[in-house]
Amino acid sequence: MKGIHILATGHFAPDKIVTNDDLSKIVDTTDEWITSRTGMKKRHFCEAGDNNVTLATEAAKMALDKADIDINEIGALVVSTFSGDYLVPSAACQVQQELGLSDDIICFDLNAACSGFVFGIETMRGLLMQSEKRYGLLIGSECISRRLDMTDRGSCILFGDGAGAALIELDENRSYTSVYGCHGDLAVINCPNDANKPGRVHMEGQATYKFAVSTVPKLIKKVVEKAGIELEAIDAYVCHQANARIVDAVAKHLKQPKEKFFMNLDEYANTSAASVAIALSDAIDKGFCKPGQKVLLAGFGAGKTWGAIIVDL
Ligand code: COA
C-alpha cells in the first residue's frame, strides 16, 4: 500500500501556562489529585489575541520552515479541530490566507474530536492520491479552553490549547497501514453547538476511561496484525495524550515497554485533535522518534471514534 512521507512537523502552544495549582484556585482540586490521576502538571490556555487560527498558523509555519519546498506545491490543507473560531469559514481557509498558499488548493476542517489528527492523515493520503500537487498540510488545532465548563472539576482540569502540523507527501517506498472505527454515542463526551449559549465540553470520565482502555489495545493489535508485523517491530507509539494512566494501561495490556510510548501530557494536557500532532512533532524534536523508524499513531475520543496508523518515518 502506498505510504506517506512526513517531511516536517511543527507544534505550538499559547504562552499562558495554567498549572494544577492555578486550577485549584478555580475548582475544588489539588496538584496531587490531578498529577496522580492523570499525569498532567500544566496546560496552555489561549489569551486575548490567540485563537484556533493563530495556533494553527504558527504550528504550520514551524513545519514549513523545516522543509525546503515550494509552498505552491501544497495542494491540500486540512485542519482537524472541533473548536474553530467560526462555524464558517473553516479554520483551514483562514490558515490558507495567513500562509499565503495558492488558490488552487482544497481546504477544509475535519471534526473527529481527539481522533482528528489520525483521521486527518488518512484523509490527506486520500486527497494526495487525487491531487495534481505534491504536498499536503495537515494541522490539528484546538482552542478548547473557551469550551470548558470551569465549574466542572471532572473535565476542566484535563484539557489545554495548542496545535501541531505535518507536511506530507506520498511515498511508494514507505509502508502504510490504518484501522478506524466509530460507534455513535452522544452521552459519553459532547460539546453542544447551541446558538443561544456557548457549548461546553461534557464528559463522563469513568465511561471514557473504560472506553479508552478497552478500545486502544484492541485497535493497536488490529493495525499491527493488518500490517503483517509483530508489536515488537514498532519502534515508538505516539498515542492520544488523554491520561498517563490510559497510556500505561495500554502498554501493560500489550506487554510492551512503557518507554516505547511517548508522553508529553505533563506539559500540554489533552489538546484533543492537536494531541497526536503535538506529540508526534515533540517526539521528533526530542529525538524520541527518528527517521527510519516504524511509528504507530493512535487516537480515540468523542464520537465515539478511534483510529491507528503505522507509518515509516
Ligand atoms: N479533583 C479532585 N477530585 C476530583 C476531581 C478533581 N479534579 N475530579 C473528580 N474528582 C472526584 C470525584 O468527584 C469523585 O469524588 P467522590 O468519590 O466523592 O464522588 C472522585 O474524585 C473520583 O472520581 P472519578 O471520576 O471516579 O475519578 P477517576 O479516577 O475516574 O478520574 C478522570 C477521573 C477524569 C481523571 C478519569 O476518569 C479519566 O481520565 N477519564 C478519561 C478522560 C479522557 O480520556 N478524556 C478524553 C477522552 S478523548
GROMACS .gro file of C-alpha atoms and ligand atoms in nm:
model
  361
    1MET     CA    1   0.000   0.000   0.000
    2LYS     CA    2   0.144   0.338  -0.099
    3GLY     CA    3   0.275   0.512   0.210
    4ILE     CA    4   0.329   0.866   0.321
    5HIS     CA    5   0.641   1.062   0.399
    6ILE     CA    6   0.609   1.311   0.683
    7LEU     CA    7   0.860   1.566   0.561
    8ALA     CA    8   0.841   1.803   0.856
    9THR     CA    9   0.639   1.872   1.169
   10GLY     CA   10   0.583   2.170   1.397
   11HIS     CA   11   0.394   2.240   1.716
   12PHE     CA   12   0.291   2.548   1.905
   13ALA     CA   13   0.105   2.639   2.224
   14PRO     CA   14   0.000   2.976   2.360
   15ASP     CA   15   0.225   3.147   2.617
   16LYS     CA   16  -0.020   3.134   2.905
   17ILE     CA   17   0.054   2.837   3.130
   18VAL     CA   18  -0.208   2.710   3.374
   19THR     CA   19  -0.067   2.485   3.646
   20ASN     CA   20  -0.257   2.238   3.860
   21ASP     CA   21  -0.216   2.483   4.150
   22ASP     CA   22  -0.376   2.755   3.934
   23LEU     CA   23  -0.674   2.526   3.877
   24SER     CA   24  -0.700   2.454   4.248
   25LYS     CA   25  -0.789   2.822   4.293
   26ILE     CA   26  -1.082   2.784   4.050
   27VAL     CA   27  -1.225   2.440   4.136
   28ASP     CA   28  -1.202   2.208   4.436
   29THR     CA   29  -0.894   2.010   4.333
   30THR     CA   30  -0.526   1.971   4.416
   31ASP     CA   31  -0.198   1.929   4.229
   32GLU     CA   32  -0.162   1.589   4.399
   33TRP     CA   33  -0.505   1.469   4.275
   34ILE     CA   34  -0.451   1.583   3.916
   35THR     CA   35  -0.094   1.453   3.895
   36SER     CA   36  -0.173   1.113   4.043
   37ARG     CA   37  -0.496   1.060   3.844
   38THR     CA   38  -0.379   1.197   3.508
   39GLY     CA   39  -0.005   1.269   3.495
   40MET     CA   40  -0.086   1.627   3.394
   41LYS     CA   41   0.112   1.912   3.551
   42LYS     CA   42   0.017   2.209   3.338
   43ARG     CA   43  -0.157   2.310   3.018
   44HIS     CA   44  -0.154   2.616   2.790
   45PHE     CA   45  -0.462   2.838   2.753
   46CYS     CA   46  -0.533   3.097   2.485
   47GLU     CA   47  -0.540   3.460   2.590
   48ALA     CA   48  -0.668   3.766   2.406
   49GLY     CA   49  -0.502   3.767   2.065
   50ASP     CA   50  -0.469   3.387   2.049
   51ASN     CA   51  -0.722   3.175   1.868
   52ASN     CA   52  -0.753   2.848   1.680
   53VAL     CA   53  -0.620   3.001   1.358
   54THR     CA   54  -0.321   3.175   1.518
   55LEU     CA   55  -0.218   2.849   1.685
   56ALA     CA   56  -0.264   2.650   1.363
   57THR     CA   57  -0.074   2.907   1.158
   58GLU     CA   58   0.224   2.912   1.397
   59ALA     CA   59   0.250   2.532   1.401
   60ALA     CA   60   0.226   2.521   1.020
   61LYS     CA   61   0.496   2.788   0.983
   62MET     CA   62   0.727   2.585   1.205
   63ALA     CA   63   0.677   2.276   0.987
   64LEU     CA   64   0.722   2.474   0.664
   65ASP     CA   65   1.038   2.640   0.797
   66LYS     CA   66   1.194   2.297   0.839
   67ALA     CA   67   1.110   2.186   0.484
   68ASP     CA   68   1.272   2.321   0.172
   69ILE     CA   69   0.967   2.313  -0.055
   70ASP     CA   70   0.776   2.537  -0.293
   71ILE     CA   71   0.457   2.620  -0.100
   72ASN     CA   72   0.273   2.650  -0.430
   73GLU     CA   73   0.308   2.272  -0.450
   74ILE     CA   74   0.077   2.232  -0.147
   75GLY     CA   75  -0.249   2.103  -0.293
   76ALA     CA   76  -0.447   2.029   0.023
   77LEU     CA   77  -0.481   2.189   0.365
   78VAL     CA   78  -0.686   2.017   0.634
   79VAL     CA   79  -0.732   2.143   0.989
   80SER     CA   80  -0.859   1.884   1.235
   81THR     CA   81  -1.049   2.064   1.508
   82PHE     CA   82  -1.376   2.082   1.698
   83SER     CA   83  -1.310   2.429   1.838
   84GLY     CA   84  -1.282   2.652   1.533
   85ASP     CA   85  -1.323   3.026   1.583
   86TYR     CA   86  -1.604   3.035   1.324
   87LEU     CA   87  -1.855   2.782   1.201
   88VAL     CA   88  -1.775   2.931   0.860
   89PRO     CA   89  -1.528   2.997   0.716
   90SER     CA   90  -1.326   2.696   0.817
   91ALA     CA   91  -1.001   2.737   1.008
   92ALA     CA   92  -0.829   2.578   0.706
   93CYS     CA   93  -0.945   2.858   0.475
   94GLN     CA   94  -0.818   3.119   0.720
   95VAL     CA   95  -0.482   2.942   0.758
   96GLN     CA   96  -0.452   2.925   0.377
   97GLN     CA   97  -0.484   3.302   0.370
   98GLU     CA   98  -0.242   3.354   0.659
   99LEU     CA   99   0.023   3.133   0.497
  100GLY     CA  100  -0.030   3.280   0.151
  101LEU     CA  101  -0.088   2.939  -0.006
  102SER     CA  102  -0.203   2.928  -0.366
  103ASP     CA  103  -0.574   2.943  -0.455
  104ASP     CA  104  -0.584   2.608  -0.634
  105ILE     CA  105  -0.595   2.410  -0.313
  106ILE     CA  106  -0.859   2.206  -0.133
  107CYS     CA  107  -0.913   2.347   0.219
  108PHE     CA  108  -1.148   2.226   0.487
  109ASP     CA  109  -1.183   2.140   0.856
  110LEU     CA  110  -1.229   1.787   0.980
  111ASN     CA  111  -1.405   1.710   1.307
  112ALA     CA  112  -1.329   1.371   1.455
  113ALA     CA  113  -1.261   1.508   1.807
  114CYS     CA  114  -0.949   1.356   1.961
  115SER     CA  115  -0.912   1.111   1.669
  116GLY     CA  116  -0.891   1.414   1.438
  117PHE     CA  117  -0.522   1.408   1.352
  118VAL     CA  118  -0.518   1.033   1.284
  119PHE     CA  119  -0.835   1.059   1.072
  120GLY     CA  120  -0.667   1.360   0.908
  121ILE     CA  121  -0.366   1.157   0.795
  122GLU     CA  122  -0.592   0.901   0.628
  123THR     CA  123  -0.791   1.183   0.466
  124MET     CA  124  -0.478   1.364   0.349
  125ARG     CA  125  -0.337   1.047   0.198
  126GLY     CA  126  -0.660   1.001   0.001
  127LEU     CA  127  -0.655   1.366  -0.112
  128LEU     CA  128  -0.295   1.343  -0.228
  129MET     CA  129  -0.380   1.037  -0.437
  130GLN     CA  130  -0.622   1.259  -0.633
  131SER     CA  131  -0.409   1.572  -0.630
  132GLU     CA  132  -0.202   1.716  -0.912
  133LYS     CA  133   0.018   1.875  -0.648
  134ARG     CA  134   0.281   1.706  -0.440
  135TYR     CA  135   0.226   1.812  -0.079
  136GLY     CA  136  -0.048   1.823   0.181
  137LEU     CA  137  -0.051   2.025   0.501
  138LEU     CA  138  -0.233   1.868   0.795
  139ILE     CA  139  -0.287   2.060   1.117
  140GLY     CA  140  -0.452   1.961   1.443
  141SER     CA  141  -0.551   2.276   1.630
  142GLU     CA  142  -0.767   2.335   1.935
  143CYS     CA  143  -0.868   2.630   2.147
  144ILE     CA  144  -1.056   2.415   2.397
  145SER     CA  145  -1.017   2.647   2.696
  146ARG     CA  146  -1.304   2.856   2.559
  147ARG     CA  147  -1.521   2.543   2.553
  148LEU     CA  148  -1.457   2.429   2.910
  149ASP     CA  149  -1.700   2.436   3.200
  150MET     CA  150  -1.468   2.588   3.459
  151THR     CA  151  -1.705   2.477   3.737
  152ASP     CA  152  -1.672   2.107   3.649
  153ARG     CA  153  -1.356   1.974   3.815
  154GLY     CA  154  -1.400   1.637   3.646
  155SER     CA  155  -1.339   1.782   3.299
  156CYS     CA  156  -1.184   2.132   3.313
  157ILE     CA  157  -0.854   2.003   3.452
  158LEU     CA  158  -0.793   1.769   3.159
  159PHE     CA  159  -0.765   1.995   2.857
  160GLY     CA  160  -0.530   2.250   2.703
  161ASP     CA  161  -0.485   2.455   2.387
  162GLY     CA  162  -0.230   2.406   2.111
  163ALA     CA  163  -0.162   2.299   1.755
  164GLY     CA  164   0.058   2.057   1.566
  165ALA     CA  165   0.125   2.039   1.194
  166ALA     CA  166   0.267   1.789   0.947
  167LEU     CA  167   0.377   1.838   0.588
  168ILE     CA  168   0.302   1.518   0.399
  169GLU     CA  169   0.374   1.365   0.057
  170LEU     CA  170   0.302   1.022  -0.087
  171ASP     CA  171   0.592   0.778  -0.097
  172GLU     CA  172   0.582   0.439  -0.270
  173ASN     CA  173   0.880   0.320  -0.071
  174ARG     CA  174   0.716   0.363   0.266
  175SER     CA  175   0.454   0.123   0.402
  176TYR     CA  176   0.123   0.238   0.547
  177THR     CA  177  -0.146   0.058   0.743
  178SER     CA  178  -0.455   0.201   0.907
  179VAL     CA  179  -0.756   0.091   1.110
  180TYR     CA  180  -1.050   0.313   1.201
  181GLY     CA  181  -1.376   0.290   1.387
  182CYS     CA  182  -1.680   0.478   1.509
  183HIS     CA  183  -1.962   0.394   1.745
  184GLY     CA  184  -2.203   0.687   1.758
  185ASP     CA  185  -2.262   0.789   2.119
  186LEU     CA  186  -2.378   1.134   2.227
  187ALA     CA  187  -2.367   1.072   2.600
  188VAL     CA  188  -2.005   0.993   2.686
  189ILE     CA  189  -1.837   1.310   2.555
  190ASN     CA  190  -2.015   1.600   2.390
  191CYS     CA  191  -1.994   1.973   2.332
  192PRO     CA  192  -2.326   2.124   2.213
  193ASN     CA  193  -2.346   2.388   1.942
  194ASP     CA  194  -2.636   2.589   2.075
  195ALA     CA  195  -2.693   2.928   1.913
  196ASN     CA  196  -2.824   3.071   2.242
  197LYS     CA  197  -2.536   2.981   2.471
  198PRO     CA  198  -2.178   2.871   2.410
  199GLY     CA  199  -2.140   2.494   2.429
  200ARG     CA  200  -1.917   2.343   2.694
  201VAL     CA  201  -1.737   2.010   2.696
  202HIS     CA  202  -1.925   1.746   2.895
  203MET     CA  203  -1.754   1.418   2.968
  204GLU     CA  204  -1.842   1.106   3.163
  205GLY     CA  205  -1.491   1.046   3.300
  206GLN     CA  206  -1.512   0.685   3.408
  207ALA     CA  207  -1.705   0.572   3.099
  208THR     CA  208  -1.447   0.748   2.879
  209TYR     CA  209  -1.164   0.583   3.070
  210LYS     CA  210  -1.320   0.238   3.028
  211PHE     CA  211  -1.381   0.302   2.657
  212ALA     CA  212  -1.016   0.402   2.609
  213VAL     CA  213  -0.853   0.114   2.793
  214SER     CA  214  -1.078  -0.143   2.630
  215THR     CA  215  -1.059   0.001   2.276
  216VAL     CA  216  -0.699   0.115   2.227
  217PRO     CA  217  -0.514  -0.216   2.291
  218LYS     CA  218  -0.753  -0.395   2.053
  219LEU     CA  219  -0.706  -0.118   1.797
  220ILE     CA  220  -0.328  -0.142   1.816
  221LYS     CA  221  -0.331  -0.522   1.790
  222LYS     CA  222  -0.560  -0.498   1.489
  223VAL     CA  223  -0.348  -0.249   1.295
  224VAL     CA  224  -0.027  -0.440   1.372
  225GLU     CA  225  -0.189  -0.766   1.258
  226LYS     CA  226  -0.316  -0.595   0.942
  227ALA     CA  227   0.039  -0.473   0.871
  228GLY     CA  228   0.160  -0.833   0.900
  229ILE     CA  229   0.413  -0.747   1.170
  230GLU     CA  230   0.460  -0.810   1.543
  231LEU     CA  231   0.421  -0.548   1.817
  232GLU     CA  232   0.796  -0.568   1.869
  233ALA     CA  233   0.852  -0.422   1.519
  234ILE     CA  234   0.700  -0.091   1.633
  235ASP     CA  235   0.982   0.142   1.737
  236ALA     CA  236   0.762   0.406   1.900
  237TYR     CA  237   0.399   0.458   1.996
  238VAL     CA  238   0.251   0.807   1.983
  239CYS     CA  239  -0.094   0.783   2.139
  240HIS     CA  240  -0.356   1.045   2.217
  241GLN     CA  241  -0.245   1.225   2.534
  242ALA     CA  242  -0.565   1.188   2.738
  243ASN     CA  243  -0.429   1.042   3.061
  244ALA     CA  244  -0.094   0.886   3.158
  245ARG     CA  245  -0.285   0.605   3.328
  246ILE     CA  246  -0.456   0.521   2.998
  247VAL     CA  247  -0.122   0.508   2.814
  248ASP     CA  248   0.030   0.295   3.093
  249ALA     CA  249  -0.269   0.057   3.084
  250VAL     CA  250  -0.237   0.022   2.705
  251ALA     CA  251   0.136  -0.057   2.733
  252LYS     CA  252   0.067  -0.309   3.010
  253HIS     CA  253  -0.214  -0.477   2.819
  254LEU     CA  254   0.006  -0.510   2.509
  255LYS     CA  255   0.302  -0.627   2.723
  256GLN     CA  256   0.513  -0.355   2.560
  257PRO     CA  257   0.771  -0.145   2.749
  258LYS     CA  258   0.630   0.187   2.870
  259GLU     CA  259   0.946   0.351   2.738
  260LYS     CA  260   0.823   0.296   2.382
  261PHE     CA  261   0.521   0.522   2.447
  262PHE     CA  262   0.583   0.893   2.404
  263MET     CA  263   0.413   1.117   2.658
  264ASN     CA  264   0.404   1.496   2.690
  265LEU     CA  265   0.072   1.543   2.865
  266ASP     CA  266   0.253   1.677   3.171
  267GLU     CA  267   0.326   1.986   2.958
  268TYR     CA  268   0.020   2.018   2.730
  269ALA     CA  269  -0.260   1.807   2.889
  270ASN     CA  270  -0.525   1.682   2.642
  271THR     CA  271  -0.535   1.902   2.332
  272SER     CA  272  -0.792   1.684   2.150
  273ALA     CA  273  -0.730   1.687   1.771
  274ALA     CA  274  -0.395   1.859   1.829
  275SER     CA  275  -0.280   1.597   2.079
  276VAL     CA  276  -0.125   1.336   1.846
  277ALA     CA  277   0.002   1.615   1.617
  278ILE     CA  278   0.182   1.793   1.901
  279ALA     CA  279   0.309   1.466   2.046
  280LEU     CA  280   0.449   1.349   1.711
  281SER     CA  281   0.622   1.682   1.646
  282ASP     CA  282   0.758   1.696   2.001
  283ALA     CA  283   0.872   1.332   1.982
  284ILE     CA  284   1.062   1.406   1.660
  285ASP     CA  285   1.217   1.726   1.801
  286LYS     CA  286   1.330   1.540   2.113
  287GLY     CA  287   1.477   1.251   1.912
  288PHE     CA  288   1.226   1.003   2.059
  289CYS     CA  289   1.108   0.928   1.703
  290LYS     CA  290   1.375   0.913   1.434
  291PRO     CA  291   1.389   0.878   1.057
  292GLY     CA  292   1.375   0.514   0.951
  293GLN     CA  293   1.159   0.411   1.246
  294LYS     CA  294   0.819   0.245   1.233
  295VAL     CA  295   0.583   0.460   1.438
  296LEU     CA  296   0.230   0.380   1.546
  297LEU     CA  297  -0.006   0.674   1.594
  298ALA     CA  298  -0.331   0.610   1.782
  299GLY     CA  299  -0.624   0.837   1.859
  300PHE     CA  300  -0.958   0.795   2.033
  301GLY     CA  301  -1.230   1.022   2.161
  302ALA     CA  302  -1.573   1.172   2.125
  303GLY     CA  303  -1.794   1.020   1.863
  304LYS     CA  304  -1.700   0.771   1.986
  305THR     CA  305  -1.417   0.741   1.735
  306TRP     CA  306  -1.085   0.562   1.723
  307GLY     CA  307  -0.808   0.512   1.472
  308ALA     CA  308  -0.450   0.393   1.441
  309ILE     CA  309  -0.193   0.407   1.163
  310ILE     CA  310   0.157   0.269   1.123
  311VAL     CA  311   0.392   0.495   0.928
  312ASP     CA  312   0.758   0.474   0.832
  313LEU     CA  313   0.928   0.793   0.941
  314COA     N1  314  -1.006   1.697   4.182
  314COA     C1  315  -1.041   1.634   4.294
  314COA     N2  316  -1.138   1.539   4.295
  314COA     C2  317  -1.198   1.514   4.179
  314COA     C3  318  -1.166   1.578   4.058
  314COA     C4  319  -1.064   1.674   4.065
  314COA     N3  320  -1.025   1.743   3.955
  314COA     N4  321  -1.243   1.530   3.959
  314COA     C5  322  -1.323   1.437   4.014
  314COA     N5  323  -1.295   1.426   4.147
  314COA     C6  324  -1.358   1.340   4.246
  314COA     C7  325  -1.495   1.295   4.207
  314COA     O1  326  -1.592   1.392   4.241
  314COA     C8  327  -1.507   1.170   4.289
  314COA     O2  328  -1.539   1.205   4.419
  314COA     P1  329  -1.641   1.116   4.507
  314COA     O3  330  -1.574   0.983   4.519
  314COA     O4  331  -1.652   1.192   4.633
  314COA     O5  332  -1.767   1.110   4.426
  314COA     C9  333  -1.366   1.113   4.292
  314COA     O6  334  -1.280   1.222   4.258
  314COA    C10  335  -1.343   1.000   4.195
  314COA     O7  336  -1.395   1.040   4.069
  314COA     P2  337  -1.375   0.952   3.941
  314COA     O8  338  -1.446   1.016   3.827
  314COA     O9  339  -1.406   0.810   3.976
  314COA    O10  340  -1.216   0.965   3.922
  314COA     P3  341  -1.126   0.886   3.825
  314COA    O11  342  -1.023   0.813   3.897
  314COA    O12  343  -1.207   0.810   3.724
  314COA    O13  344  -1.051   1.004   3.748
  314COA    C11  345  -1.066   1.118   3.538
  314COA    C12  346  -1.128   1.099   3.676
  314COA    C13  347  -1.150   1.218   3.460
  314COA    C14  348  -0.925   1.170   3.556
  314COA    C15  349  -1.061   0.981   3.465
  314COA    O14  350  -1.188   0.921   3.471
  314COA    C16  351  -1.022   0.993   3.321
  314COA    O15  352  -0.909   1.027   3.289
  314COA     N6  353  -1.115   0.959   3.229
  314COA    C17  354  -1.085   0.961   3.087
  314COA    C18  355  -1.074   1.103   3.039
  314COA    C19  356  -1.039   1.110   2.895
  314COA    O16  357  -0.968   1.028   2.844
  314COA     N7  358  -1.091   1.211   2.830
  314COA    C20  359  -1.062   1.243   2.696
  314COA    C21  360  -1.116   1.148   2.603
  314COA     S1  361  -1.074   1.195   2.444
   0.00000   0.00000   0.00000
